[in-house]
Tab-separated table of C-alpha atoms and ligand atoms in Angstrom:
chain	number	residue	atom	x	y	z
A	1	MET	CA	-53.841	28.543	-63.299
A	2	LYS	CA	-51.459	28.510	-66.289
A	3	ILE	CA	-52.960	28.955	-69.734
A	4	LEU	CA	-51.581	28.367	-73.206
A	5	PHE	CA	-53.515	30.613	-75.588
A	6	LEU	CA	-53.338	29.753	-79.289
A	7	ASP	CA	-54.186	32.077	-82.189
A	8	GLN	CA	-53.446	31.601	-85.872
A	9	SER	CA	-53.154	35.262	-86.770
A	10	GLY	CA	-50.186	37.577	-86.803
A	11	LYS	CA	-52.544	40.476	-87.379
A	12	PRO	CA	-54.731	42.209	-84.822
A	13	GLY	CA	-58.359	41.558	-85.770
A	14	GLY	CA	-61.244	41.678	-83.282
A	15	ALA	CA	-60.618	38.136	-81.963
A	16	GLU	CA	-56.977	38.968	-81.292
A	17	LEU	CA	-57.769	42.239	-79.476
A	18	CYS	CA	-60.267	40.336	-77.341
A	19	LEU	CA	-57.673	37.659	-76.553
A	20	MET	CA	-55.242	40.337	-75.391
A	21	ASP	CA	-57.731	41.518	-72.751
A	22	ILE	CA	-58.357	37.962	-71.547
A	23	ALA	CA	-54.682	36.941	-71.380
A	24	LYS	CA	-53.408	40.105	-69.677
A	25	PRO	CA	-54.502	39.381	-66.078
A	26	TYR	CA	-52.706	36.013	-66.179
A	27	GLY	CA	-49.298	37.730	-66.559
A	28	ASP	CA	-46.458	35.192	-66.666
A	29	ASN	CA	-48.959	32.387	-66.149
A	30	ALA	CA	-50.040	32.851	-69.758
A	31	LEU	CA	-48.296	32.216	-73.030
A	32	VAL	CA	-49.847	33.312	-76.317
A	33	GLY	CA	-48.667	30.946	-79.056
A	34	LEU	CA	-49.109	32.447	-82.526
A	35	PHE	CA	-49.065	30.654	-85.874
A	36	ALA	CA	-47.776	33.736	-87.692
A	37	ASP	CA	-45.480	36.642	-86.963
A	38	GLY	CA	-46.716	40.217	-87.274
A	39	ASP	CA	-48.124	43.289	-85.573
A	40	PHE	CA	-50.230	41.278	-83.150
A	41	LYS	CA	-47.036	39.918	-81.578
A	42	ASN	CA	-45.761	43.490	-81.125
A	43	LEU	CA	-49.016	44.552	-79.469
A	44	LEU	CA	-48.814	41.626	-77.022
A	45	GLN	CA	-45.213	42.500	-76.204
A	46	GLN	CA	-46.162	46.132	-75.579
A	47	GLN	CA	-48.714	44.877	-73.047
A	48	GLN	CA	-46.077	42.592	-71.443
A	49	ILE	CA	-48.070	39.498	-72.357
A	50	PRO	CA	-45.725	36.522	-72.944
A	51	VAL	CA	-45.850	35.564	-76.618
A	52	GLU	CA	-44.076	33.117	-78.904
A	53	VAL	CA	-44.432	32.618	-82.638
A	54	LEU	CA	-44.747	28.838	-82.857
A	55	ALA	CA	-45.055	28.304	-86.618
A	56	THR	CA	-42.117	28.755	-88.925
A	57	GLN	CA	-44.246	28.829	-92.088
A	58	SER	CA	-47.720	30.174	-92.674
A	59	ILE	CA	-50.661	27.730	-92.791
A	60	GLN	CA	-52.368	27.637	-96.152
A	61	VAL	CA	-55.978	26.662	-95.258
A	62	ARG	CA	-58.449	29.512	-95.782
A	63	LYS	CA	-62.007	29.917	-94.477
A	64	GLN	CA	-63.389	28.567	-97.754
A	65	SER	CA	-60.991	25.601	-98.157
A	66	SER	CA	-62.170	22.247	-99.513
A	67	LEU	CA	-61.698	18.886	-97.773
A	68	LEU	CA	-58.712	18.058	-99.967
A	69	GLN	CA	-56.973	21.318	-99.136
A	70	ALA	CA	-57.762	20.840	-95.448
A	71	LEU	CA	-56.317	17.316	-95.436
A	72	GLY	CA	-53.245	18.476	-97.348
A	73	SER	CA	-52.506	20.945	-94.596
A	74	VAL	CA	-52.353	18.367	-91.799
A	75	GLY	CA	-48.843	17.231	-92.797
A	76	GLN	CA	-47.784	20.834	-92.935
A	77	LEU	CA	-48.977	21.243	-89.358
A	78	THR	CA	-46.925	18.441	-87.783
A	79	PRO	CA	-43.942	20.543	-86.570
A	80	LEU	CA	-46.340	23.131	-85.151
A	81	ILE	CA	-48.462	20.495	-83.400
A	82	ASN	CA	-45.323	18.962	-81.859
A	83	LYS	CA	-44.260	22.327	-80.527
A	84	VAL	CA	-47.695	23.034	-79.095
A	85	ILE	CA	-47.754	19.617	-77.371
A	86	GLN	CA	-44.388	20.380	-75.728
A	87	ARG	CA	-45.512	23.828	-74.572
A	88	ALA	CA	-48.925	22.565	-73.411
A	89	ARG	CA	-47.307	20.189	-70.902
A	90	LYS	CA	-46.185	23.233	-68.905
A	91	TYR	CA	-49.717	24.716	-68.808
A	92	ASP	CA	-52.986	23.631	-67.216
A	93	LEU	CA	-55.254	24.439	-70.122
A	94	ILE	CA	-55.204	25.117	-73.871
A	95	TYR	CA	-57.309	28.079	-75.023
A	96	ALA	CA	-57.907	28.062	-78.792
A	97	ASN	CA	-58.945	31.481	-80.055
A	98	THR	CA	-59.392	30.780	-83.778
A	99	GLN	CA	-60.376	27.875	-86.024
A	100	LYS	CA	-56.864	26.766	-86.974
A	101	ALA	CA	-55.905	27.112	-83.326
A	102	LEU	CA	-58.793	24.741	-82.577
A	103	VAL	CA	-57.416	22.146	-84.999
A	104	VAL	CA	-53.913	22.303	-83.532
A	105	GLY	CA	-55.183	22.727	-79.966
A	106	ALA	CA	-57.498	19.715	-80.222
A	107	ILE	CA	-54.689	17.380	-81.280
A	108	ALA	CA	-52.318	18.857	-78.680
A	109	SER	CA	-54.923	18.565	-75.918
A	110	PHE	CA	-55.257	14.869	-76.698
A	111	PHE	CA	-51.523	14.124	-76.601
A	112	ALA	CA	-50.595	16.504	-73.763
A	113	ARG	CA	-53.703	15.509	-71.775
A	114	ARG	CA	-54.769	19.061	-71.146
A	115	PRO	CA	-58.341	20.383	-71.301
A	116	LEU	CA	-59.260	22.475	-74.319
A	117	VAL	CA	-61.370	25.630	-74.385
A	118	TYR	CA	-62.484	27.062	-77.720
A	119	HIS	CA	-63.366	30.749	-77.918
A	120	LEU	CA	-65.741	31.011	-80.841
A	121	HIS	CA	-65.496	34.444	-82.463
A	122	ASP	CA	-67.234	33.393	-85.671
A	123	ILE	CA	-70.676	32.646	-86.964
A	124	LEU	CA	-70.205	29.088	-88.186
A	125	SER	CA	-72.404	29.326	-91.255
A	126	SER	CA	-71.895	28.812	-94.980
A	127	GLU	CA	-71.874	32.597	-95.458
A	128	HIS	CA	-68.487	32.693	-93.739
A	129	PHE	CA	-67.028	29.175	-94.088
A	130	SER	CA	-66.745	26.206	-96.452
A	131	LYS	CA	-68.760	23.095	-95.558
A	132	THR	CA	-65.528	21.263	-94.730
A	133	ASN	CA	-64.305	23.921	-92.339
A	134	LEU	CA	-67.678	24.005	-90.621
A	135	ARG	CA	-67.683	20.254	-90.168
A	136	VAL	CA	-64.081	20.182	-88.942
A	137	ALA	CA	-64.697	22.977	-86.396
A	138	VAL	CA	-67.882	21.499	-84.956
A	139	THR	CA	-66.567	17.917	-84.867
A	140	LEU	CA	-63.344	18.939	-83.125
A	141	ALA	CA	-65.161	21.176	-80.638
A	142	ASN	CA	-67.669	18.410	-79.805
A	143	ARG	CA	-64.990	15.756	-79.473
A	144	PHE	CA	-62.149	17.631	-77.730
A	145	ALA	CA	-63.350	20.866	-76.115
A	146	SER	CA	-64.466	20.972	-72.490
A	147	LEU	CA	-65.993	24.389	-73.070
A	148	VAL	CA	-66.893	26.606	-76.023
A	149	ILE	CA	-67.168	30.332	-75.274
A	150	ALA	CA	-69.352	32.039	-77.889
A	151	ASN	CA	-68.958	35.792	-78.335
A	152	SER	CA	-72.727	36.297	-78.837
A	153	GLN	CA	-76.054	34.501	-78.874
A	154	ALA	CA	-75.827	34.643	-82.680
A	155	SER	CA	-72.524	32.716	-82.675
A	156	LYS	CA	-73.976	30.231	-80.200
A	157	LYS	CA	-77.068	29.688	-82.349
A	158	ALA	CA	-74.983	29.035	-85.480
A	159	PHE	CA	-72.772	26.593	-83.548
A	160	LEU	CA	-75.832	24.644	-82.409
A	161	GLN	CA	-77.363	24.709	-85.893
A	162	ALA	CA	-74.105	23.328	-87.298
A	163	GLY	CA	-74.362	20.376	-84.891
A	164	GLY	CA	-72.495	21.691	-81.836
A	165	GLN	CA	-73.356	20.196	-78.455
A	166	PRO	CA	-75.540	22.518	-76.347
A	167	GLU	CA	-73.982	21.532	-73.000
A	168	LEU	CA	-70.553	22.775	-74.160
A	169	ILE	CA	-71.408	26.355	-74.945
A	170	GLU	CA	-71.559	29.542	-72.846
A	171	VAL	CA	-72.033	33.059	-74.177
A	172	VAL	CA	-69.583	35.691	-72.927
A	173	TYR	CA	-69.464	39.072	-74.637
A	174	ASN	CA	-66.194	40.903	-75.309
A	175	GLY	CA	-65.001	43.141	-72.492
A	176	PHE	CA	-63.698	46.710	-72.732
A	177	GLU	CA	-61.985	49.178	-70.413
A	178	PRO	CA	-64.423	52.130	-70.380
A	179	LYS	CA	-61.656	54.525	-69.205
A	180	LYS	CA	-59.754	53.928	-72.450
A	181	TYR	CA	-62.671	55.399	-74.400
A	182	GLN	CA	-62.744	58.741	-72.609
A	183	THR	CA	-61.061	61.459	-74.647
A	184	SER	CA	-60.785	65.060	-73.476
A	185	GLU	CA	-62.626	67.803	-75.410
A	186	GLU	CA	-59.252	69.395	-76.060
A	187	ASP	CA	-57.812	66.220	-77.656
A	188	ILE	CA	-60.970	65.740	-79.724
A	189	ARG	CA	-60.785	69.315	-81.022
A	190	GLN	CA	-57.107	68.914	-81.882
A	191	LEU	CA	-57.696	65.684	-83.790
A	192	GLN	CA	-60.680	67.192	-85.622
A	193	GLN	CA	-58.476	70.090	-86.670
A	194	GLU	CA	-55.626	67.810	-87.796
A	195	LEU	CA	-58.031	65.746	-89.894
A	196	GLY	CA	-59.842	68.768	-91.346
A	197	PHE	CA	-63.214	67.919	-89.766
A	198	LYS	CA	-64.231	71.574	-89.201
A	199	ASP	CA	-67.825	72.255	-90.324
A	200	LYS	CA	-68.186	68.662	-91.507
A	201	PHE	CA	-70.491	65.908	-90.336
A	202	VAL	CA	-68.120	62.963	-90.097
A	203	VAL	CA	-69.243	59.353	-90.336
A	204	GLY	CA	-66.556	56.923	-89.198
A	205	HIS	CA	-66.207	53.324	-90.342
A	206	PHE	CA	-63.815	51.228	-88.268
A	207	SER	CA	-63.023	47.841	-89.658
A	208	ARG	CA	-60.602	45.884	-91.755
A	209	LEU	CA	-61.311	46.433	-95.436
A	210	ALA	CA	-63.183	43.339	-96.630
A	211	PRO	CA	-66.219	42.966	-98.907
A	212	TRP	CA	-68.525	41.647	-96.157
A	213	LYS	CA	-67.638	44.564	-93.877
A	214	GLY	CA	-69.519	46.674	-96.431
A	215	GLN	CA	-67.437	49.828	-96.728
A	216	HIS	CA	-68.973	50.204	-100.217
A	217	ILE	CA	-72.416	50.583	-98.603
A	218	LEU	CA	-71.226	53.582	-96.610
A	219	ILE	CA	-69.628	55.153	-99.687
A	220	SER	CA	-72.932	54.820	-101.575
A	221	ALA	CA	-74.788	56.367	-98.622
A	222	ILE	CA	-72.357	59.313	-98.496
A	223	ALA	CA	-72.989	59.995	-102.202
A	224	LYS	CA	-76.707	60.491	-101.420
A	225	SER	CA	-76.147	62.569	-98.260
A	226	PRO	CA	-75.888	66.384	-97.959
A	227	PRO	CA	-72.498	67.800	-99.045
A	228	GLN	CA	-71.179	68.468	-95.528
A	229	VAL	CA	-71.327	64.726	-94.780
A	230	THR	CA	-67.925	63.070	-95.091
A	231	ALA	CA	-66.550	59.666	-94.153
A	232	ILE	CA	-63.362	58.225	-92.755
A	233	LEU	CA	-62.601	54.568	-93.415
A	234	VAL	CA	-60.306	53.319	-90.676
A	235	GLY	CA	-58.685	49.913	-91.131
A	236	ASP	CA	-56.593	47.922	-93.549
A	237	ALA	CA	-57.065	44.874	-95.730
A	238	LEU	CA	-55.704	42.430	-93.143
A	239	PHE	CA	-56.243	39.219	-95.066
A	240	GLY	CA	-55.260	40.018	-98.652
A	241	GLU	CA	-58.448	41.763	-99.854
A	242	GLN	CA	-56.500	44.044	-102.190
A	243	ASP	CA	-59.037	43.774	-105.038
A	244	TYR	CA	-61.737	45.134	-102.750
A	245	VAL	CA	-59.512	48.044	-101.714
A	246	GLN	CA	-59.074	48.907	-105.375
A	247	GLU	CA	-62.835	48.662	-105.964
A	248	LEU	CA	-63.463	51.043	-103.054
A	249	HIS	CA	-61.038	53.628	-104.449
A	250	GLN	CA	-62.647	53.246	-107.864
A	251	GLN	CA	-66.128	53.711	-106.392
A	252	VAL	CA	-64.986	56.885	-104.611
A	253	ALA	CA	-63.493	58.235	-107.856
A	254	GLU	CA	-66.564	57.339	-109.950
A	255	LEU	CA	-68.884	59.074	-107.487
A	256	GLY	CA	-66.569	62.112	-107.326
A	257	LEU	CA	-66.179	61.716	-103.562
A	258	GLU	CA	-62.407	62.157	-103.338
A	259	ASN	CA	-62.874	65.103	-100.973
A	260	ARG	CA	-65.540	63.429	-98.888
A	261	VAL	CA	-64.201	59.926	-98.256
A	262	ARG	CA	-60.812	59.392	-96.667
A	263	PHE	CA	-58.907	56.146	-96.148
A	264	LEU	CA	-56.884	56.349	-92.922
A	265	GLY	CA	-55.434	52.802	-92.901
A	266	PHE	CA	-54.960	50.782	-89.694
A	267	ARG	CA	-54.898	53.019	-86.598
A	268	SER	CA	-54.278	52.372	-82.944
A	269	ASP	CA	-56.045	55.547	-81.731
A	270	ILE	CA	-59.569	54.166	-82.246
A	271	PRO	CA	-61.131	55.765	-79.110
A	272	GLN	CA	-59.862	59.216	-80.093
A	273	LEU	CA	-60.944	58.862	-83.724
A	274	MET	CA	-64.396	57.556	-82.781
A	275	SER	CA	-64.841	60.416	-80.327
A	276	ALA	CA	-64.008	62.869	-83.109
A	277	CYS	CA	-66.773	61.479	-85.358
A	278	ASN	CA	-70.433	62.533	-85.407
A	279	LEU	CA	-71.625	59.021	-86.179
A	280	VAL	CA	-70.038	55.571	-86.341
A	281	ALA	CA	-71.422	53.280	-89.038
A	282	HIS	CA	-71.230	49.501	-88.986
A	283	THR	CA	-72.251	48.170	-92.392
A	284	SER	CA	-71.497	44.434	-92.514
A	285	THR	CA	-73.453	42.685	-95.253
A	286	ALA	CA	-73.187	39.255	-93.580
A	287	PRO	CA	-74.172	38.695	-89.932
A	288	GLU	CA	-71.520	40.100	-87.585
A	289	PRO	CA	-70.522	37.584	-84.881
A	290	PHE	CA	-70.211	40.307	-82.228
A	291	GLY	CA	-69.157	43.735	-83.519
A	292	ARG	CA	-66.582	45.255	-81.168
A	293	VAL	CA	-66.735	48.565	-83.017
A	294	ILE	CA	-70.399	48.979	-82.065
A	295	VAL	CA	-69.659	48.767	-78.347
A	296	GLU	CA	-66.556	50.936	-78.740
A	297	ALA	CA	-68.582	53.704	-80.404
A	298	MET	CA	-71.073	53.539	-77.525
A	299	LEU	CA	-68.244	53.788	-74.975
A	300	CYS	CA	-66.990	56.901	-76.764
A	301	GLY	CA	-70.459	58.455	-76.554
A	302	THR	CA	-70.656	58.662	-80.349
A	303	PRO	CA	-73.984	57.742	-81.975
A	304	VAL	CA	-73.833	54.399	-83.758
A	305	VAL	CA	-75.758	52.797	-86.591
A	306	ALA	CA	-75.335	49.079	-87.198
A	307	ALA	CA	-76.420	46.506	-89.771
A	308	LYS	CA	-79.339	44.549	-88.364
A	309	ALA	CA	-78.017	40.977	-88.223
A	310	GLY	CA	-76.028	38.626	-85.999
A	311	GLY	CA	-74.530	39.986	-82.779
A	312	ALA	CA	-75.353	43.608	-83.666
A	313	ILE	CA	-79.005	42.943	-82.819
A	314	GLU	CA	-77.979	41.958	-79.285
A	315	LEU	CA	-75.993	45.159	-78.833
A	316	VAL	CA	-78.287	47.806	-80.297
A	317	GLU	CA	-81.780	48.641	-79.079
A	318	PRO	CA	-83.014	50.887	-81.877
A	319	GLY	CA	-83.967	54.359	-80.712
A	320	ILE	CA	-82.594	53.647	-77.224
A	321	ASN	CA	-78.828	53.278	-77.646
A	322	GLY	CA	-78.350	53.422	-81.404
A	323	PHE	CA	-79.846	52.716	-84.818
A	324	LEU	CA	-80.258	49.540	-86.835
A	325	VAL	CA	-80.560	49.388	-90.627
A	326	THR	CA	-81.129	46.588	-93.114
A	327	PRO	CA	-77.756	45.144	-94.191
A	328	GLY	CA	-76.727	46.160	-97.709
A	329	GLU	CA	-79.199	49.090	-97.966
A	330	PRO	CA	-77.350	52.427	-98.428
A	331	GLN	CA	-80.653	54.313	-98.641
A	332	GLU	CA	-81.552	53.423	-95.040
A	333	LEU	CA	-78.101	54.510	-93.920
A	334	THR	CA	-78.563	57.876	-95.621
A	335	GLU	CA	-81.862	58.283	-93.756
A	336	ILE	CA	-80.136	57.694	-90.414
A	337	ILE	CA	-77.388	60.171	-91.336
A	338	ASN	CA	-80.116	62.742	-92.033
A	339	ILE	CA	-81.827	62.010	-88.714
A	340	CYS	CA	-78.516	62.539	-86.885
A	341	LEU	CA	-77.957	65.797	-88.787
A	342	GLN	CA	-81.422	67.136	-87.931
A	343	GLU	CA	-82.172	65.746	-84.496
A	344	THR	CA	-78.896	66.495	-82.760
A	345	GLU	CA	-80.274	66.754	-79.231
A	346	LYS	CA	-82.165	63.463	-79.378
A	347	THR	CA	-79.175	61.687	-80.887
A	348	VAL	CA	-76.773	63.040	-78.255
A	349	THR	CA	-79.102	61.924	-75.436
A	350	MET	CA	-79.226	58.457	-76.983
A	351	ALA	CA	-75.435	58.280	-77.307
A	352	ASN	CA	-74.980	59.363	-73.671
A	353	HIS	CA	-77.374	56.654	-72.552
A	354	ALA	CA	-75.473	54.134	-74.707
A	355	ARG	CA	-72.201	55.135	-73.055
A	356	THR	CA	-73.572	54.533	-69.562
A	357	THR	CA	-75.145	51.155	-70.306
A	358	ALA	CA	-72.196	49.894	-72.395
A	359	SER	CA	-69.794	50.829	-69.561
A	360	GLN	CA	-71.868	48.675	-67.220
A	361	ASN	CA	-72.593	45.756	-69.547
A	362	PHE	CA	-69.205	45.274	-71.185
A	363	ASP	CA	-66.752	46.124	-68.418
A	364	VAL	CA	-63.624	44.054	-69.004
A	365	THR	CA	-63.095	43.342	-65.289
A	366	THR	CA	-66.514	41.714	-64.964
A	367	ILE	CA	-66.162	39.844	-68.271
A	368	ASN	CA	-62.710	38.556	-67.267
A	369	GLN	CA	-64.135	37.331	-63.972
A	370	GLN	CA	-66.808	35.384	-65.866
A	371	ILE	CA	-64.189	33.783	-68.090
A	372	SER	CA	-61.841	33.044	-65.210
A	373	GLN	CA	-64.691	31.325	-63.338
A	374	LEU	CA	-65.514	29.164	-66.358
A	375	LEU	CA	-61.861	28.217	-66.832
A	376	LYS	CA	-61.470	27.330	-63.149
A	377	THR	CA	-64.425	24.963	-63.428
A	378	VAL	CA	-62.907	23.280	-66.500
A	379	ASP	CA	-59.555	22.958	-64.712
A	380	LEU	CA	-61.144	21.508	-61.556
A	381	LEU	CA	-63.220	19.001	-63.487
A	382	HIS	CA	-60.135	17.906	-65.434
A	383	LYS	CA	-58.072	17.429	-62.295
A	384	SER	CA	-60.774	15.662	-60.301
B	1	UDP	N1	-59.515	48.267	-85.196
B	1	UDP	C1	-58.294	48.838	-84.912
B	1	UDP	N2	-57.704	49.615	-85.873
B	1	UDP	C2	-58.270	49.829	-87.092
B	1	UDP	C3	-59.528	49.233	-87.368
B	1	UDP	C4	-60.127	48.453	-86.394
B	1	UDP	O1	-57.739	48.674	-83.819
B	1	UDP	O2	-57.697	50.544	-87.882
B	1	UDP	C5	-60.153	47.443	-84.146
B	1	UDP	C6	-61.528	47.930	-83.729
B	1	UDP	O3	-61.414	49.007	-82.826
B	1	UDP	C7	-62.121	46.660	-83.116
B	1	UDP	C8	-61.480	45.550	-83.929
B	1	UDP	O4	-60.398	46.139	-84.637
B	1	UDP	O5	-61.767	46.540	-81.748
B	1	UDP	C9	-62.425	44.927	-84.920
B	1	UDP	O6	-63.328	44.111	-84.243
B	1	UDP	P1	-64.776	43.777	-84.816
B	1	UDP	O7	-65.433	42.863	-83.834
B	1	UDP	O8	-65.502	45.026	-85.102
B	1	UDP	O9	-64.493	43.044	-86.203
B	1	UDP	P2	-63.550	41.767	-86.573
B	1	UDP	O10	-62.201	42.274	-86.960
B	1	UDP	O11	-63.489	40.891	-85.343
B	1	UDP	O12	-64.271	41.116	-87.703
């Protein structure tokens, strides 16, 4: 089967990294059409996944756009839609991986007469999106998609609450290659030395810098933790959140934490960095649709604490494979840090258990088989 994947982003966020894993097994039978140039294209090329930047100018609609702004952007989209229609004729199926990809993919699926699959990586609620964007996404999915793949039960629930049709939606979690998350003791030691981790208890935060990802919550928790507790913030402001980055630096300065909080920027050695940490903290203040970093920490065998909302609740069984804390509560995070400091043996046992179960539950080969089966059914139904 030949698949045209569509994604609006030039930058590698969680949805894009997930797409890479899904597209890879299709080899030359896949084309990833992007609506923006950038590092994501380079990553796809490194993995030998066919990719083409289809848009010549960036699309202006943001997650919080109004109806007027959304309508204004349709004209802007015409050249892109035409290109996608042409490409789609050479493929069996259109796979929209983001909201703007859904808009373009829906129109293209109609004109090119190809089935449309929408991979929903978002919680479609007013916490994340404007009313207009919610309505557009759900209406287009209901009208044009043959299948919606939700990345968690939480994303599915929000889709249904927003008016999505129940018979369209299937939940498939993100897949991971467990082998990629195994780092040798020697490499861990070397990285810890390079980063000056000796005698420190290091809490890692792995996410793009954005207010709802809650890096400020971790910084507040560090300020209340014993002095050997330090933090690394791994990730960049991918979508223009420069004000927040400034606020974070200011917060660190005001709390006198310059020596205890480090900003490492975007990194591609996530498994190694996570393995070098004593604890991985997920601190989103709004419900996380899935939370790749939570599973990745488990695969590394590093204890993980996550904010208790959205997909995180499906991933973490508190006290069994990790910890859950109330979103936006630094005090609870500090308590977990203290537990990890004091109860090392118990925490290590929990992290080892998490590694084993995550390797079984989120294996990319199994997840890709599930997706491939769903796509085959869509393709067969379309052709029959
Ligand atoms: N990530 C990365 N480099 C960084 C920070 C994050 O490769 O510097 C990866 C991280 O390992 C994870 C993804 O970005 O796989 C983020 O996915 P998640 O579901 O946690 O959040 P999203 O970006 O989808 O909101």
